Coordinates of C-alpha atoms in Angstrom, one line a residue:
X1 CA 87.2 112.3 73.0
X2 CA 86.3 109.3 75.5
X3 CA 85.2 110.1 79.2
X4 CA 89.2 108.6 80.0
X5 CA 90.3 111.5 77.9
X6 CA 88.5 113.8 79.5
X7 CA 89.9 113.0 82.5
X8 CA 93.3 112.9 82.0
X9 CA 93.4 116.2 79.7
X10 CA 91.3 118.2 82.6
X11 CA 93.9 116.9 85.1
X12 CA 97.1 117.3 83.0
X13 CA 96.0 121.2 82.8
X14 CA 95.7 121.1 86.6
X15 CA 98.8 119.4 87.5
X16 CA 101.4 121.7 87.8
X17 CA 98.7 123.8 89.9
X18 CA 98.1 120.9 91.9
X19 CA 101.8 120.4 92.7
X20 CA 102.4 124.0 93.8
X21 CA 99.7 123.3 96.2
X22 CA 100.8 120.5 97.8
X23 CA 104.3 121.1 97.9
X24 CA 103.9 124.4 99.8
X25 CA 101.7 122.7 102.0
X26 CA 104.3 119.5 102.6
X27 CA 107.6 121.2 101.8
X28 CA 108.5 118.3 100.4
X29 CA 108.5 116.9 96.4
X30 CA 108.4 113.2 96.9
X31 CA 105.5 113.7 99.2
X32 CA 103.5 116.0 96.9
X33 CA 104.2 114.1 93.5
X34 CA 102.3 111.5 95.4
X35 CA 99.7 113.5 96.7
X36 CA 99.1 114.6 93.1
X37 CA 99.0 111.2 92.6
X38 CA 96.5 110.2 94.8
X39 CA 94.1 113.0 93.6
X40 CA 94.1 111.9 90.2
X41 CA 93.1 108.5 91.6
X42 CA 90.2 109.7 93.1
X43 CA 90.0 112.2 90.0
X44 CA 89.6 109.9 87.3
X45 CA 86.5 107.7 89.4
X46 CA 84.8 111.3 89.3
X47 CA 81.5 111.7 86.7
X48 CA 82.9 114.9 85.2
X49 CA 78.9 116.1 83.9
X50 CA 78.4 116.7 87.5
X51 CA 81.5 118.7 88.3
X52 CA 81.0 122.1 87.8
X53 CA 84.3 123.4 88.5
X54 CA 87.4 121.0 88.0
X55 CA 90.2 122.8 88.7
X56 CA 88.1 123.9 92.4
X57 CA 87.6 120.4 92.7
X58 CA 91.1 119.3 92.3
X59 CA 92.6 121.6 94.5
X60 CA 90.0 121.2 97.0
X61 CA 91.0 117.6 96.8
X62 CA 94.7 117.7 96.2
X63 CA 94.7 120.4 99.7
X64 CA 92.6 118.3 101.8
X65 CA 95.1 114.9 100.9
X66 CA 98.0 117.4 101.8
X67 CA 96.8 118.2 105.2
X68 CA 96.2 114.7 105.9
X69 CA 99.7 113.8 104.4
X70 CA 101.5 116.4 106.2
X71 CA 100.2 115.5 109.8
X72 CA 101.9 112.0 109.3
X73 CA 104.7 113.2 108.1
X74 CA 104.9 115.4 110.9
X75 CA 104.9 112.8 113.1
X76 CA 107.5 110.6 111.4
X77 CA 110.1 113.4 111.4
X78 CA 110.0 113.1 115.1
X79 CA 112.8 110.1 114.3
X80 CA 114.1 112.7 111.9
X81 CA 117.8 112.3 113.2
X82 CA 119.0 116.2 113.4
X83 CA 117.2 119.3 111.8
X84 CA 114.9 119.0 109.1
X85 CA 114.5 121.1 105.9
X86 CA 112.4 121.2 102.9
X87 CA 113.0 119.0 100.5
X88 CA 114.0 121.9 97.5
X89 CA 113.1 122.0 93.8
X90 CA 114.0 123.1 90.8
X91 CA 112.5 126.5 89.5
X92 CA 113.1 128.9 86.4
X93 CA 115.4 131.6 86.6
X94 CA 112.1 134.1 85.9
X95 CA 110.0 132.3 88.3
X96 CA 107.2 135.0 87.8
X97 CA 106.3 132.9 84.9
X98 CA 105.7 129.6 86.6
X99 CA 104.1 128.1 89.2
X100 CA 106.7 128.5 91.6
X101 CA 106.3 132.1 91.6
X102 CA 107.2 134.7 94.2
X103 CA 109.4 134.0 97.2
X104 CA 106.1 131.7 98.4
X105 CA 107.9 128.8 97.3
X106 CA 111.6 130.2 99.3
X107 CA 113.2 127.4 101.4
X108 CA 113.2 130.2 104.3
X109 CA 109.4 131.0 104.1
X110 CA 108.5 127.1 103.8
X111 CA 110.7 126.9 107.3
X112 CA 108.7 129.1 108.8
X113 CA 105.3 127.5 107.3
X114 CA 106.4 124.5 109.2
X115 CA 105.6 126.3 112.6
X116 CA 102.0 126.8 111.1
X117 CA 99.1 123.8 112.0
X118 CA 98.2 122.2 109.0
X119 CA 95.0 123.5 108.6
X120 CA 96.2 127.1 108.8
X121 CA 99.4 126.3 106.4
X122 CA 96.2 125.1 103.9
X123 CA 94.9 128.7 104.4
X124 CA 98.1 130.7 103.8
X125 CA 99.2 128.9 100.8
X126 CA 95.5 129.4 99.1
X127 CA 95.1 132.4 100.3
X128 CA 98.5 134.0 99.9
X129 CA 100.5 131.7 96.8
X130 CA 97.1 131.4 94.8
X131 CA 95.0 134.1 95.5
X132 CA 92.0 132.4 96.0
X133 CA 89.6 133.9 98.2
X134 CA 88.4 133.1 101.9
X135 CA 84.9 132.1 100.8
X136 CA 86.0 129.4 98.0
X137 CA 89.0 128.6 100.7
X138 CA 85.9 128.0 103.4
X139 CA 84.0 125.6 100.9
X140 CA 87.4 123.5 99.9
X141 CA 87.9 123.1 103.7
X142 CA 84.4 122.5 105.3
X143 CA 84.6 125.1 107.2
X144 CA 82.3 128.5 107.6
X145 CA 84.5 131.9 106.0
X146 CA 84.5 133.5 109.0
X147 CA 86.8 130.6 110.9
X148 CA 88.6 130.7 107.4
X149 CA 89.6 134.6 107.6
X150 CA 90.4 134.2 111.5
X151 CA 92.7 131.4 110.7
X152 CA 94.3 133.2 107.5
X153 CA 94.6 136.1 109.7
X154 CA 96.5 134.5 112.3
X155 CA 98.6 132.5 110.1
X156 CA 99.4 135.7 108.1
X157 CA 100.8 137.6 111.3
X158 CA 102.5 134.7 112.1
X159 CA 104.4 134.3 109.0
X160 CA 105.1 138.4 109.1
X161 CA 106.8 137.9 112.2
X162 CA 109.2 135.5 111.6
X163 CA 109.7 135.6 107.6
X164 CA 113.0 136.1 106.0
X165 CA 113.3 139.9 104.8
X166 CA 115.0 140.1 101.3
X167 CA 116.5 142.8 99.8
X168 CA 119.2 141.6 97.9
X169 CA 118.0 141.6 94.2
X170 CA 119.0 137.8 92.3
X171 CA 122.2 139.1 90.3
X172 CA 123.4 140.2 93.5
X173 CA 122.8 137.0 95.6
X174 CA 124.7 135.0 92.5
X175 CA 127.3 136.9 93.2
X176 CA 127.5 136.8 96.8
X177 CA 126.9 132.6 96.3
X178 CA 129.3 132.6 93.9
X179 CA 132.0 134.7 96.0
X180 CA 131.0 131.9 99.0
X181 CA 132.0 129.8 96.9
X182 CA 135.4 130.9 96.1
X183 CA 136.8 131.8 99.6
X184 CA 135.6 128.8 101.0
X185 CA 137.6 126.2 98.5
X186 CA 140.5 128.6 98.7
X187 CA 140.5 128.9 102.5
X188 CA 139.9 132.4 102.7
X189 CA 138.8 132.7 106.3
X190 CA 139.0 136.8 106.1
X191 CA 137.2 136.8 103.1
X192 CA 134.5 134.6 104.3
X193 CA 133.7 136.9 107.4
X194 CA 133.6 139.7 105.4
X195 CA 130.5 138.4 103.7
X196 CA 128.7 136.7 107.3
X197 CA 126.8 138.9 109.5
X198 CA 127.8 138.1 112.9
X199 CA 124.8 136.2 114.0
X200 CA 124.7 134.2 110.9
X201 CA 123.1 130.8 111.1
X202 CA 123.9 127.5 109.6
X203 CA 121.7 124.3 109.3
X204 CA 122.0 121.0 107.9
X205 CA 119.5 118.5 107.0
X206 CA 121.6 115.4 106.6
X207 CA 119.0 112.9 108.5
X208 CA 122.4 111.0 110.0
X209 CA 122.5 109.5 105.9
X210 CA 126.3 111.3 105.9
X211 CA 128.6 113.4 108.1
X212 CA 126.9 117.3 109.3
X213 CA 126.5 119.0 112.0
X214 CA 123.3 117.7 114.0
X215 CA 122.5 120.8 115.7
X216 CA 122.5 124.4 113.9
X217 CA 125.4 126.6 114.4
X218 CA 125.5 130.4 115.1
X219 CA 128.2 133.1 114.7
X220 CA 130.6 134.1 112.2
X221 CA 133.7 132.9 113.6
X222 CA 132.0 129.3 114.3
X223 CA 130.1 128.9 111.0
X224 CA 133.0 130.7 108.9
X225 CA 135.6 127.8 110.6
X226 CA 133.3 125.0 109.5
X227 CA 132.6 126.2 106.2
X228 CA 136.4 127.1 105.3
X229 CA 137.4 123.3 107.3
X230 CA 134.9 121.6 104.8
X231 CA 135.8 123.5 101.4
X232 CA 139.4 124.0 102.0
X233 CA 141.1 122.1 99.7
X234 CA 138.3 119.9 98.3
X235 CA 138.8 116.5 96.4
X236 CA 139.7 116.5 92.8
X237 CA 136.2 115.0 91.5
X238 CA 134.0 117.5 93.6
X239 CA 132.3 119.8 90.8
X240 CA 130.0 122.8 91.7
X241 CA 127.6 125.0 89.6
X242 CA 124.9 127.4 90.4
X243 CA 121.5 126.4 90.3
X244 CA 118.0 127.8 90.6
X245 CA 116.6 126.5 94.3
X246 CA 113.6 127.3 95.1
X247 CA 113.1 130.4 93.5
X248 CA 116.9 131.5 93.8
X249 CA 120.2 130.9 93.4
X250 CA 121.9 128.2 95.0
X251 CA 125.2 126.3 95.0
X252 CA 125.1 122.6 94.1
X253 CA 128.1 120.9 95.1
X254 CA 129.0 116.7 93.8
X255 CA 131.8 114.6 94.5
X256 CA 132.7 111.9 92.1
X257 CA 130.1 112.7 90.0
X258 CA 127.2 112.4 93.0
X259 CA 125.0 115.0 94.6
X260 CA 126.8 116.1 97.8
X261 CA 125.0 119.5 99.1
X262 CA 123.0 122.1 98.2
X263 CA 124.0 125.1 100.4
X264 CA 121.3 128.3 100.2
X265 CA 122.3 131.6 101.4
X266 CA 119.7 134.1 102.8
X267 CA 121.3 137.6 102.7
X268 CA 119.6 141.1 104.4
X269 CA 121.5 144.2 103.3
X270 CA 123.9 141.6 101.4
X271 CA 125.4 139.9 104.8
X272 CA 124.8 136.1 104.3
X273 CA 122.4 135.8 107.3
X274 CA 121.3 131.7 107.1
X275 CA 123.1 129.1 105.2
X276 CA 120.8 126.2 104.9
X277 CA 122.9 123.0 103.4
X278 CA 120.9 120.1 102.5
X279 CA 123.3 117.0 102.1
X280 CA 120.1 114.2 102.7
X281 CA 120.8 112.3 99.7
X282 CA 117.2 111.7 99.0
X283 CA 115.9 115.3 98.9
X284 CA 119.0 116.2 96.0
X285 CA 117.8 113.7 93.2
X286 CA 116.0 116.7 91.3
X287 CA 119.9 118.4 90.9
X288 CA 121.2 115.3 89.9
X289 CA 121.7 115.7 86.2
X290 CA 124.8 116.3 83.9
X291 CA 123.8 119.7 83.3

């Protein structure tokens, strides 16, 4: 095999490794398929004799790109117009099996990764998504393993306080997306109460690209009035199905055969307690298929 196949067979077993990494450092797939990108780049200049560990040198490569990707990006959303989300993905029903595994990839714990620096986002995701340990986390980053377990610490009880509890198992929250569903097209108002909690939540990421609310909403009655004023009723080329978001299930929703919205419910004791409904155009191209 030549040196160029070398290279691209060592990085093609990384990639999907390299991916997870970067997306739950960005929480977003445009910006990570090109920070994958970039590290093969830089990958396939490397003299692989002298490389004793590959796959430690990819991620340590594809993490450090991340962080520098996601300060940017950081300060581009400042012109973000309304809320911003994370960009979701596609996942496997039996996410244990891939790399999106766990609820580490959930759009409600990348949310809360987002109040997280970037160097202690870096931490949390290799520490807590990939298991890797602080000492080969202190050598990918530069830094000494004692200022890598303080910052894993802190970023750790941060995320503790503010992450989403689930306790809904996944046949249940299809059913509660899929009853969401049906009282809001058929107008049920009652019926949709019965399944917010009172303090629900909605946000939308629409960047101004098409009509939604450019603040989040809270309370039942509220969000229950939007949801029921925007369903009710709906277009005769709007088709919905159930997809897997992100490591759960999630309503896709098109009209005339485009992506419209992904709405994703976060439920505690099986109350819908969040609604987060991405209808940026640009971050729905992964759902986008006749399937």
């Amino acid at each position: 095999m030549t040196d160029a196949g070398d290279h691209t067979a060592r990085f093609t077993e990384n990639r999907e490794l390299l991916f997870g990494v970067a997306y739950r450092i960005l929480g977003d797939a445009t910006e990570a398929e090109d920070v994958v990108q970039d590290a093969w780049l830089r990958w396939r200049d490397v003299d692989l004799p002298r490389v004793d560990n590959p796959t430690g040198f990819l991620v340590r490569t594809t993490t450090n790109l991340a962080m520098d990707r996601l300060r940017s990006a950081r300060a581009r959303r400042e012109s973000y117009v309304g809320p911003w989300l994370p960009e979701p993905i596609l996942t496997s029903p039996d996410v244990a099996e891939t790399v999106e595994q766990g609820d580490t990839v959930s759009l409600g714990l990348l949310v809360v990764l987002e109040t997280l620096s970037p160097l202690e986002r870096a931490v949390f995701v290799l520490r807590e998504a990939f298991s890797y340990s602080y000492a080969e986390i202190a050598e990918m980053l530069g830094r000494t393993e004692a200022s890598t377990r303080q910052l894993g610490h802190r970023a750790r009880s941060h995320v503790q306080a503010r992450r989403p509890r689930f306790d809904t198992d996944r046949e249940r929250h299809r059913e509660v997306t899929e009853r969401f569903l049906s009282v809001c097209i058929g107008g049920d108002l009652e019926g949709l109460m019965a399944l917010l909690a009172p303090d629900v939540v909605l946000t939308s990421d629409s960047d101004g690209k098409t009509r939604a609310p450019l603040r989040e909403m809270t309370g039942a009655d509220k969000v229950g009035r939007f949801l029921v004023a925007i369903g009710h009723e709906p277009p005769s080329d709007t088709g919905y199905r159930i997809v897997e978001a992100n490591g759960a299930p999630a309503l896709f929703v098109t009209s005339g055969g485009h992506p419209f919205g992904l709405f994703q419910l976060e439920l505690t004791d099986d109350r819908i307690t969040a609604i987060r409904l991405i209808v940026n155009p640009a971050k729905l191209t992964a759902f986008d298929s006749p399937t």
